[in-house]
């Protein structure tokens, strides 16, 4: 029984009464959202009755809300020691383990809870989320589907089910789950945003647009919806509509950058440059992180390059700092411009600067290798590309560039091996197929296989003059000169300024005894590349042959 103290306060008598008293104080404080008083009172209650599972669970729940994860775990585990089947205590321990990275143990605990009580929504949601994070998407979907079947009014159940299905690329099923979520909670913006993205994945842009519009009608300041809508318009090539959405966002750095990119796509270079310059001028409130101004410098450099103002472009690219996400791209473009201007040493230095920050940047790797290749520094070119293959063993761009370097270094078999690795992964890679076929044809070996490879390449790129030349050269090597002439004439029509292809046509004319045409072809090849002494010798030989058209 409670006795009145002097002053009118209540004095608990027995320990049980004290525990009950402080429990009631805690409940009153909880109703007033006073977690500090509630926690202190519940601690006094547990001190008065340390064997009470209910009190320990209650204290653990308050501590969780206060962010005291360790304390919550201590009291929940103490409750479990007294009552191993207490699902509330088990749920707290499971939640703490999930929050502290003990995912496997948390999963086991949630499974125990749901085996005893399948209707515990929170545990099912946590379990589904954990399984999804671990990559067990099928199990996660099974758990969440079971939840919404038992509790069809579970808004979060349908929402999480939709997200798992979207992750599994079951977009139709995801849309169904999101629609059910919105039927239960029509104002839930996150579900409508997710549904719009699913419609985009289903290639239903009109439905996606409608969802974004519904969000913006209810909340015009939803920047995520507006940004996604602008991106949708960009993909649908509705660039003016995209610009309108971005302008609504005001003067933010990201909005200026996006508008500049759209204007650049429209070839409105002056307007694009203006937006990128305005992006540079934007400032954020004190205490907020500054935007990546290097991106604006990079895009301004690209605009200057498109205007053929190379000096201005180079200056802009040099202003991009190493901390910018655009640094590696800026050094790639800078190296390209410097190489085009004939400054190979500066181009190499720019590429090395970029790789020091982004060693995984494929374009920089291949560009640096190309710079070495032009200088016949084949071993260094191969080293740069081989280093990239350590972390990118199946990258087709790296493998192709490496195959070319090996071939130029006289390592024909290694070049073919690199290309065959590409073909094994991508049997329709036209350039790799053509490389292997032409290399065999040039060597005069495996001509039937070479023909098959090049025909596969030509099926992918029927109007490619270089591949057409390769097939013509196979027939030349096979002695089928009429077919060779036909294909090589087409190759020259497709690529009229390549001296090798024109020379090949001259060789085919000569073998077909079409000496006048052979002479004309050799003369044209020499005009394109006057340094080729072997072509001069071929021209002298056909001029000594009798006049005639041959085949």
Coordinates of C-alpha atoms in Angstrom, one line a residue:
X1 CA 0.0 0.0 0.0
X2 CA 1.2 3.5 -0.8
X3 CA 1.7 5.9 2.2
X4 CA 1.4 9.7 2.0
X5 CA 4.6 11.5 2.8
X6 CA 4.9 15.0 4.3
X7 CA 4.1 17.5 1.7
X8 CA 1.5 15.3 0.0
X9 CA 3.9 13.1 -2.1
X10 CA 3.4 9.4 -2.4
X11 CA 5.8 7.1 -0.6
X12 CA 5.9 3.5 -2.0
X13 CA 5.9 1.0 0.7
X14 CA 7.0 -2.6 -0.4
X15 CA 9.4 -3.2 -3.2
X16 CA 6.6 -4.5 -5.4
X17 CA 4.6 -1.3 -4.6
X18 CA 7.7 0.8 -5.4
X19 CA 8.1 -1.0 -8.7
X20 CA 4.4 -0.4 -9.6
X21 CA 4.7 3.2 -8.6
X22 CA 7.7 4.0 -10.8
X23 CA 6.1 2.0 -13.6
X24 CA 3.1 4.3 -13.5
X25 CA 5.3 7.4 -13.4
X26 CA 7.1 6.1 -16.5
X27 CA 3.8 5.5 -18.3
X28 CA 2.6 9.0 -17.5
X29 CA 5.9 10.5 -18.8
X30 CA 5.7 8.4 -22.0
X31 CA 2.2 9.9 -22.6
X32 CA 3.9 13.3 -22.4
X33 CA 6.8 12.2 -24.7
X34 CA 9.2 12.8 -21.8
X35 CA 11.7 9.9 -22.5
X36 CA 14.2 11.1 -19.9
X37 CA 11.8 11.0 -17.0
X38 CA 10.3 7.8 -18.3
X39 CA 13.6 6.1 -18.5
X40 CA 14.7 7.2 -15.0
X41 CA 11.4 6.0 -13.5
X42 CA 11.6 2.7 -15.3
X43 CA 15.1 2.2 -14.1
X44 CA 13.9 2.7 -10.5
X45 CA 11.1 0.2 -11.2
X46 CA 13.6 -2.4 -12.4
X47 CA 15.8 -1.7 -9.3
X48 CA 12.7 -2.4 -7.2
X49 CA 11.8 -5.6 -9.1
X50 CA 14.8 -6.9 -11.0
X51 CA 13.1 -10.2 -11.8
X52 CA 10.2 -8.6 -13.7
X53 CA 10.4 -9.4 -17.4
X54 CA 7.8 -6.9 -18.2
X55 CA 9.7 -4.0 -16.5
X56 CA 12.9 -4.9 -18.2
X57 CA 11.3 -5.1 -21.6
X58 CA 9.6 -1.8 -20.9
X59 CA 12.9 -0.2 -20.0
X60 CA 14.6 -1.7 -23.0
X61 CA 11.9 -0.2 -25.3
X62 CA 12.4 3.3 -23.7
X63 CA 16.2 3.0 -24.1
X64 CA 15.9 2.1 -27.7
X65 CA 13.8 5.2 -28.3
X66 CA 16.5 7.3 -26.5
X67 CA 19.2 5.8 -28.7
X68 CA 20.9 3.8 -25.9
X69 CA 21.3 0.6 -27.9
X70 CA 23.7 -1.0 -25.5
X71 CA 21.5 -0.4 -22.5
X72 CA 18.5 -1.7 -24.4
X73 CA 20.3 -4.9 -25.3
X74 CA 21.4 -5.5 -21.8
X75 CA 17.9 -5.3 -20.3
X76 CA 16.3 -7.2 -23.2
X77 CA 18.9 -10.0 -22.8
X78 CA 18.2 -10.0 -19.0
X79 CA 14.5 -10.4 -19.7
X80 CA 15.3 -13.3 -22.1
X81 CA 17.4 -15.0 -19.4
X82 CA 14.3 -15.0 -17.3
X83 CA 11.8 -15.8 -20.1
X84 CA 13.5 -17.2 -23.2
X85 CA 10.2 -17.2 -25.1
X86 CA 9.4 -13.5 -24.6
X87 CA 8.9 -12.3 -28.1
X88 CA 9.0 -8.6 -27.2
X89 CA 12.5 -9.0 -25.6
X90 CA 13.6 -11.2 -28.5
X91 CA 12.5 -8.5 -31.0
X92 CA 14.5 -5.9 -29.2
X93 CA 17.6 -8.0 -29.2
X94 CA 17.0 -8.8 -32.9
X95 CA 16.6 -5.1 -33.7
X96 CA 19.8 -4.2 -31.9
X97 CA 21.8 -7.0 -33.6
X98 CA 20.4 -5.8 -37.0
X99 CA 21.5 -2.2 -36.2
X100 CA 25.0 -3.2 -35.0
X101 CA 25.9 -5.4 -38.0
X102 CA 25.1 -8.8 -36.5
X103 CA 22.9 -9.6 -39.5
X104 CA 23.0 -13.4 -39.4
X105 CA 22.1 -13.5 -35.7
X106 CA 19.4 -11.0 -36.3
X107 CA 17.9 -13.1 -39.1
X108 CA 17.8 -16.1 -36.9
X109 CA 16.1 -14.2 -34.1
X110 CA 13.4 -12.8 -36.5
X111 CA 12.8 -16.3 -37.9
X112 CA 12.2 -17.5 -34.3
X113 CA 9.8 -14.7 -33.7
X114 CA 7.8 -15.3 -36.9
X115 CA 7.7 -19.0 -36.3
X116 CA 5.9 -18.3 -33.0
X117 CA 3.9 -15.3 -34.2
X118 CA 3.6 -14.9 -38.0
X119 CA 1.6 -11.7 -37.5
X120 CA 4.4 -9.6 -36.1
X121 CA 4.6 -7.0 -38.8
X122 CA 7.7 -5.2 -37.6
X123 CA 9.7 -8.4 -37.4
X124 CA 8.6 -9.5 -40.9
X125 CA 9.6 -6.1 -42.3
X126 CA 13.0 -6.2 -40.6
X127 CA 13.6 -9.7 -41.7
X128 CA 12.6 -9.0 -45.3
X129 CA 14.9 -5.9 -45.3
X130 CA 17.9 -7.8 -43.9
X131 CA 17.5 -10.6 -46.4
X132 CA 17.3 -8.1 -49.2
X133 CA 20.5 -6.3 -48.0
X134 CA 22.3 -9.7 -47.9
X135 CA 21.3 -10.3 -51.5
X136 CA 18.7 -13.1 -50.6
X137 CA 16.0 -11.4 -52.7
X138 CA 13.9 -14.5 -53.3
X139 CA 13.7 -15.2 -49.6
X140 CA 13.0 -11.5 -48.8
X141 CA 10.1 -11.5 -51.3
X142 CA 8.7 -14.7 -49.8
X143 CA 8.8 -13.2 -46.3
X144 CA 7.1 -9.9 -47.4
X145 CA 4.6 -11.7 -49.6
X146 CA 3.6 -13.8 -46.7
X147 CA 3.2 -10.7 -44.5
X148 CA 0.9 -8.9 -46.9
X149 CA -1.2 -12.1 -47.4
X150 CA -1.8 -12.3 -43.7
X151 CA -2.0 -8.5 -43.3
X152 CA -3.3 -7.0 -46.5
X153 CA -3.5 -3.6 -44.9
X154 CA 0.2 -3.4 -44.2
X155 CA 1.3 -0.3 -46.0
X156 CA 5.0 -0.9 -45.4
X157 CA 4.7 -4.6 -46.3
X158 CA 3.4 -3.7 -49.8
X159 CA 6.0 -0.9 -50.1
X160 CA 9.0 -3.2 -49.2
X161 CA 7.6 -6.0 -51.3
X162 CA 7.5 -3.6 -54.3
X163 CA 11.2 -2.6 -53.7
X164 CA 12.4 -6.2 -53.5
X165 CA 10.5 -7.1 -56.7
X166 CA 12.0 -4.0 -58.4
X167 CA 15.5 -5.1 -57.2
X168 CA 14.7 -8.5 -58.8
X169 CA 13.7 -6.7 -62.0
X170 CA 10.2 -8.0 -61.6
X171 CA 8.8 -4.6 -62.6
X172 CA 5.3 -5.7 -63.3
X173 CA 5.1 -7.3 -59.8
X174 CA 6.7 -4.3 -58.3
X175 CA 4.1 -2.0 -59.9
X176 CA 1.3 -4.2 -58.5
X177 CA 2.7 -3.9 -55.0
X178 CA 3.2 -0.1 -55.2
X179 CA -0.3 0.4 -56.5
X180 CA -1.6 -1.6 -53.5
X181 CA 0.5 0.6 -51.2
X182 CA -1.0 3.8 -52.7
X183 CA -4.5 2.3 -52.5
X184 CA -3.9 2.1 -48.7
X185 CA -1.9 5.4 -48.4
X186 CA -2.6 7.7 -51.4
X187 CA -0.3 10.5 -50.1
X188 CA 2.8 8.3 -49.6
X189 CA 5.2 10.1 -51.9
X190 CA 8.0 7.6 -51.6
X191 CA 5.7 4.9 -53.0
X192 CA 4.6 7.1 -55.9
X193 CA 8.3 7.9 -56.7
X194 CA 9.2 4.2 -56.7
X195 CA 6.2 3.5 -58.9
X196 CA 7.2 6.1 -61.4
X197 CA 10.7 4.6 -61.7
X198 CA 9.2 1.2 -62.2
X199 CA 7.1 2.6 -65.1
X200 CA 10.3 4.0 -66.5
X201 CA 11.8 0.5 -66.3
X202 CA 8.7 -0.9 -68.0
X203 CA 9.2 1.7 -70.8
X204 CA 5.9 3.3 -70.0
X205 CA 7.0 7.0 -69.9
X206 CA 3.5 8.4 -70.0
X207 CA 2.5 6.5 -66.8
X208 CA 5.8 7.6 -65.2
X209 CA 5.1 11.2 -66.1
X210 CA 1.6 11.0 -64.7
X211 CA 3.0 9.8 -61.3
X212 CA 5.6 12.5 -61.1
X213 CA 2.9 15.1 -62.0
X214 CA 0.6 13.8 -59.2
X215 CA 3.4 14.2 -56.7
X216 CA 4.2 17.7 -57.9
X217 CA 0.5 18.8 -57.9
X218 CA 0.3 17.9 -54.2
X219 CA 3.8 19.1 -53.4
X220 CA 5.4 21.5 -55.9
X221 CA 8.6 21.6 -53.8
X222 CA 9.4 17.9 -54.1
X223 CA 12.8 18.3 -55.8
X224 CA 13.4 14.6 -56.2
X225 CA 10.2 14.2 -58.3
X226 CA 11.0 17.3 -60.4
X227 CA 14.6 16.1 -61.0
X228 CA 13.4 12.7 -62.0
X229 CA 10.8 14.1 -64.3
X230 CA 13.4 16.3 -65.9
X231 CA 15.6 13.2 -66.4
X232 CA 12.7 11.4 -67.9
X233 CA 12.1 14.3 -70.4
X234 CA 15.8 14.2 -71.3
X235 CA 15.7 10.4 -72.1
X236 CA 12.5 11.0 -74.1
X237 CA 14.4 13.9 -75.9
X238 CA 11.8 16.4 -74.7
X239 CA 14.6 18.8 -73.9
X240 CA 12.5 22.0 -73.7
X241 CA 10.2 20.3 -71.1
X242 CA 13.2 19.2 -69.2
X243 CA 14.5 22.7 -69.1
X244 CA 11.2 24.0 -67.8
X245 CA 11.3 21.6 -64.9
X246 CA 14.9 22.5 -64.0
X247 CA 14.2 26.2 -64.2
X248 CA 11.5 25.6 -61.6
X249 CA 14.2 24.5 -59.2
X250 CA 15.9 27.9 -59.2
X251 CA 19.5 28.8 -59.0
X252 CA 21.0 25.7 -57.5
X253 CA 24.4 24.5 -58.7
X254 CA 23.0 21.1 -59.8
X255 CA 20.1 22.7 -61.7
X256 CA 22.4 25.0 -63.5
X257 CA 24.7 22.1 -64.5
X258 CA 21.7 20.1 -65.7
X259 CA 20.3 23.0 -67.7
X260 CA 23.8 23.6 -69.3
X261 CA 24.0 20.0 -70.3
X262 CA 20.6 20.1 -72.0
X263 CA 21.5 23.3 -73.8
X264 CA 24.8 21.7 -74.9
X265 CA 22.8 18.7 -76.2
X266 CA 20.7 21.2 -78.2
X267 CA 24.0 22.7 -79.6
X268 CA 23.1 26.0 -78.0
X269 CA 26.7 26.4 -76.9
X270 CA 26.5 30.1 -75.8
X271 CA 23.5 29.4 -73.6
X272 CA 25.2 26.2 -72.2
X273 CA 28.3 28.2 -71.4
X274 CA 26.2 30.8 -69.6
X275 CA 24.5 28.2 -67.4
X276 CA 27.9 26.6 -66.5
X277 CA 29.2 30.1 -65.7
X278 CA 26.2 30.8 -63.4
X279 CA 26.8 27.4 -61.8
X280 CA 30.3 28.6 -60.9
X281 CA 28.8 31.8 -59.4
X282 CA 26.4 29.9 -57.1
X283 CA 27.1 30.0 -53.4
X284 CA 25.7 27.8 -50.6
X285 CA 24.7 29.0 -47.1
X286 CA 27.5 28.9 -44.5
X287 CA 27.9 25.5 -42.9
X288 CA 26.7 23.6 -46.0
X289 CA 29.3 21.8 -48.2
X290 CA 30.4 23.6 -51.3
X291 CA 29.4 22.1 -54.7
X292 CA 31.9 20.5 -57.0
X293 CA 32.8 23.6 -59.0
X294 CA 35.3 21.5 -60.9
X295 CA 32.4 20.0 -62.9
X296 CA 31.5 23.5 -64.1
X297 CA 35.0 24.2 -65.2
X298 CA 35.1 20.8 -67.0
X299 CA 31.9 21.4 -68.9
X300 CA 33.0 24.9 -69.8
X301 CA 36.2 23.3 -71.2
X302 CA 34.1 20.9 -73.3
X303 CA 32.1 23.9 -74.7
X304 CA 35.3 25.7 -75.6
X305 CA 36.6 22.6 -77.3
X306 CA 33.4 22.3 -79.3
X307 CA 33.9 25.9 -80.4
X308 CA 37.4 25.0 -81.5
X309 CA 38.9 27.3 -78.9
X310 CA 41.5 24.8 -77.9
X311 CA 43.6 27.2 -75.8
X312 CA 40.6 28.3 -73.8
X313 CA 39.6 24.6 -73.4
X314 CA 43.0 23.7 -72.1
X315 CA 43.0 26.5 -69.6
X316 CA 39.5 25.4 -68.3
X317 CA 40.5 21.8 -67.9
X318 CA 43.6 22.8 -66.0
X319 CA 41.3 24.6 -63.5
X320 CA 39.6 21.3 -62.5
X321 CA 41.1 20.3 -59.1
X322 CA 42.1 16.7 -58.2
X323 CA 39.3 16.7 -55.6
X324 CA 36.6 17.1 -58.3
X325 CA 34.8 14.0 -59.6
X326 CA 35.4 15.5 -63.1
X327 CA 39.2 15.5 -62.6
X328 CA 40.0 12.3 -64.5
X329 CA 37.7 13.2 -67.4
X330 CA 39.3 16.6 -67.6
X331 CA 42.7 15.1 -67.8
X332 CA 41.6 12.7 -70.5
X333 CA 40.2 15.5 -72.6
X334 CA 43.3 17.7 -71.8
X335 CA 45.6 14.9 -72.9
X336 CA 43.7 14.4 -76.1
X337 CA 43.9 18.1 -77.0
X338 CA 47.6 18.3 -76.1
X339 CA 48.4 15.3 -78.2
X340 CA 46.4 16.8 -81.1
X341 CA 48.5 19.9 -80.8
X342 CA 51.7 17.7 -81.1
X343 CA 52.8 18.1 -77.4
X344 CA 53.2 14.4 -76.6
X345 CA 55.1 15.0 -73.4
X346 CA 52.4 17.3 -71.9
X347 CA 49.7 14.9 -73.1
X348 CA 51.4 12.0 -71.3
X349 CA 51.8 14.1 -68.1
X350 CA 48.1 15.0 -68.1
X351 CA 47.1 11.4 -68.5
X352 CA 49.5 10.4 -65.7
X353 CA 48.0 13.1 -63.4
X354 CA 44.5 11.7 -64.0
X355 CA 45.6 8.1 -63.4
X356 CA 47.2 9.1 -60.1
X357 CA 43.8 10.0 -58.9
X358 CA 41.7 7.5 -60.8
X359 CA 43.8 4.4 -61.7
X360 CA 40.7 2.6 -62.8
X361 CA 39.8 5.2 -65.4
X362 CA 39.5 3.1 -68.6
X363 CA 39.6 6.1 -71.1
X364 CA 42.8 7.4 -69.5
X365 CA 44.4 4.0 -69.6
X366 CA 43.7 3.5 -73.2
X367 CA 44.6 7.0 -74.1
X368 CA 48.0 6.8 -72.3
X369 CA 48.6 3.4 -74.1
X370 CA 47.7 5.1 -77.4
X371 CA 50.3 7.9 -76.7
X372 CA 53.0 5.3 -76.1
X373 CA 51.9 3.3 -79.1
X374 CA 52.3 6.3 -81.4
X375 CA 55.8 6.6 -80.1
X376 CA 56.4 2.9 -80.7
X377 CA 56.9 2.4 -77.0
X378 CA 54.9 -0.8 -77.2
X379 CA 56.2 -2.4 -73.9
X380 CA 55.1 0.6 -71.9
X381 CA 51.7 0.7 -73.7
X382 CA 51.2 -3.0 -72.9
X383 CA 52.2 -2.5 -69.3
X384 CA 49.6 0.3 -68.8
X385 CA 46.9 -1.9 -70.2
X386 CA 47.9 -5.0 -68.4
X387 CA 47.8 -3.1 -65.1
X388 CA 44.2 -2.2 -65.9
X389 CA 43.3 -5.9 -66.5
X390 CA 44.2 -6.8 -62.9
X391 CA 41.1 -5.0 -61.7
X392 CA 39.1 -5.1 -64.9
X393 CA 40.0 -8.6 -66.4
X394 CA 37.1 -8.7 -68.8
X395 CA 36.9 -5.0 -69.9
X396 CA 36.4 -5.2 -73.7
X397 CA 38.0 -1.7 -74.3
X398 CA 41.2 -2.6 -72.4
X399 CA 41.4 -6.1 -74.1
X400 CA 40.9 -4.6 -77.5
X401 CA 43.5 -1.9 -77.1
X402 CA 46.0 -4.5 -75.6
X403 CA 45.4 -6.8 -78.6
X404 CA 46.3 -4.0 -81.0
X405 CA 49.4 -3.1 -79.0
X406 CA 50.6 -6.7 -79.1
X407 CA 50.0 -7.0 -82.8
X408 CA 52.0 -3.8 -83.5
X409 CA 54.8 -5.1 -81.2
X410 CA 55.0 -8.2 -83.4
X411 CA 53.3 -10.4 -80.9
X412 CA 50.6 -11.6 -83.2
X413 CA 49.5 -14.7 -81.2
X414 CA 49.1 -12.6 -78.0
X415 CA 47.1 -10.1 -79.9
X416 CA 44.8 -12.8 -81.2
X417 CA 44.5 -14.3 -77.7
X418 CA 43.3 -10.9 -76.3
X419 CA 40.7 -10.6 -79.0
X420 CA 39.5 -14.2 -78.5
X421 CA 38.9 -13.4 -74.8
X422 CA 36.6 -10.6 -76.0
X423 CA 34.8 -12.9 -78.5
X424 CA 34.3 -15.6 -75.8
X425 CA 32.3 -13.0 -73.8
X426 CA 30.8 -11.2 -76.7
X427 CA 30.5 -13.3 -79.8
X428 CA 29.1 -10.3 -81.7
X429 CA 32.0 -8.0 -81.1
X430 CA 32.6 -7.0 -84.7
X431 CA 36.0 -5.3 -84.3
X432 CA 37.5 -8.2 -82.4
X433 CA 36.1 -10.7 -85.0
X434 CA 37.5 -8.6 -87.8
X435 CA 40.9 -8.2 -86.0
X436 CA 41.3 -12.0 -85.7
X437 CA 40.1 -12.7 -89.2
X438 CA 42.2 -10.0 -90.9
X439 CA 45.3 -11.1 -88.9
X440 CA 44.9 -14.6 -90.2
X441 CA 44.3 -13.4 -93.7
X442 CA 47.3 -11.1 -93.6
X443 CA 49.4 -14.1 -92.6
X444 CA 47.8 -16.3 -95.2
X445 CA 46.7 -18.9 -92.7
X446 CA 43.4 -20.4 -91.5
X447 CA 41.7 -18.6 -94.4
X448 CA 38.4 -20.5 -94.1
X449 CA 38.2 -19.5 -90.4
X450 CA 39.2 -16.0 -91.2
X451 CA 36.4 -15.8 -93.7
X452 CA 33.8 -17.0 -91.2
X453 CA 35.0 -14.6 -88.5
X454 CA 34.9 -11.6 -90.9
X455 CA 31.5 -12.5 -92.2
X456 CA 30.2 -12.5 -88.7
X457 CA 31.7 -9.1 -88.2
X458 CA 30.2 -7.8 -91.4
X459 CA 26.8 -9.1 -90.3
X460 CA 27.1 -6.7 -87.3
X461 CA 28.5 -3.8 -89.3
X462 CA 27.4 -4.3 -93.0
X463 CA 28.6 -0.8 -94.1
X464 CA 32.0 -0.9 -92.4
X465 CA 34.7 -0.3 -95.1
X466 CA 37.5 -1.8 -93.0
X467 CA 35.7 -5.0 -92.4
X468 CA 34.7 -5.2 -96.1
X469 CA 38.4 -4.7 -97.0
X470 CA 39.2 -7.6 -94.6
X471 CA 36.8 -10.0 -96.4
X472 CA 38.1 -8.9 -99.8
X473 CA 41.6 -9.6 -98.6
X474 CA 40.7 -13.1 -97.5
X475 CA 39.4 -13.8 -101.1
X476 CA 42.6 -12.2 -102.5
X477 CA 44.7 -14.6 -100.3
X478 CA 42.5 -17.5 -101.5
X479 CA 43.2 -16.6 -105.1
X480 CA 39.5 -15.6 -105.8
X481 CA 40.4 -12.3 -107.4
X482 CA 37.1 -11.5 -109.0
X483 CA 35.4 -11.6 -105.6
X484 CA 38.3 -9.8 -104.1
X485 CA 37.9 -6.9 -106.6
X486 CA 34.2 -6.6 -106.0
X487 CA 34.6 -6.3 -102.2
X488 CA 37.6 -4.1 -102.3
X489 CA 35.9 -1.7 -104.7
X490 CA 33.1 -1.4 -102.2
X491 CA 35.6 -1.0 -99.4
X492 CA 37.3 1.9 -101.2
X493 CA 33.9 3.5 -101.9
X494 CA 33.1 3.3 -98.1
X495 CA 36.6 4.5 -97.0
X496 CA 38.1 6.4 -99.9
X497 CA 41.1 7.9 -98.1
X498 CA 42.7 4.9 -96.5
X499 CA 46.0 4.1 -98.3
X500 CA 46.1 0.4 -97.2
X501 CA 42.6 -0.3 -98.6
X502 CA 43.4 1.5 -101.9
X503 CA 46.6 -0.5 -102.1
X504 CA 44.7 -3.8 -101.5
X505 CA 42.4 -2.9 -104.4
X506 CA 45.5 -2.2 -106.6
X507 CA 46.9 -5.7 -105.7
X508 CA 43.6 -7.3 -106.6
X509 CA 43.4 -5.5 -109.9
X510 CA 46.9 -6.6 -110.7
X511 CA 46.2 -10.2 -109.9
X512 CA 43.1 -9.9 -112.1
X513 CA 45.3 -8.5 -114.9
X514 CA 43.4 -5.2 -114.8
X515 CA 46.7 -3.3 -115.1
X516 CA 45.3 0.1 -115.9
X517 CA 43.0 0.1 -112.9
X518 CA 45.9 -1.3 -110.8
X519 CA 48.1 1.6 -111.8
X520 CA 45.4 4.1 -111.0
X521 CA 44.8 2.5 -107.6
X522 CA 48.6 2.5 -106.7
X523 CA 48.8 6.2 -107.8
X524 CA 46.0 7.0 -105.5
X525 CA 47.6 5.1 -102.6
X526 CA 50.8 7.0 -103.1
X527 CA 49.0 10.3 -103.1
X528 CA 47.6 9.3 -99.8
X529 CA 50.9 8.0 -98.4
X530 CA 53.9 9.1 -100.5
X531 CA 56.4 7.3 -98.2
X532 CA 55.4 3.8 -99.2
X533 CA 58.3 2.6 -101.4
X534 CA 56.7 -0.8 -102.0
X535 CA 53.7 0.8 -103.6
X536 CA 56.1 2.6 -106.0
X537 CA 57.6 -0.7 -106.9
X538 CA 54.2 -2.2 -107.6
X539 CA 53.2 0.8 -109.7
X540 CA 56.4 0.4 -111.8
X541 CA 55.6 -3.3 -112.4
X542 CA 52.0 -2.9 -113.5
X543 CA 53.1 -0.1 -115.9
X544 CA 55.3 -2.5 -117.6
X545 CA 52.4 -5.0 -118.2
X546 CA 50.5 -4.9 -121.4
X547 CA 47.4 -2.8 -121.5
X548 CA 44.1 -4.5 -120.9
X549 CA 41.2 -4.9 -118.5
X550 CA 41.8 -8.6 -117.5
X551 CA 38.8 -10.3 -115.9

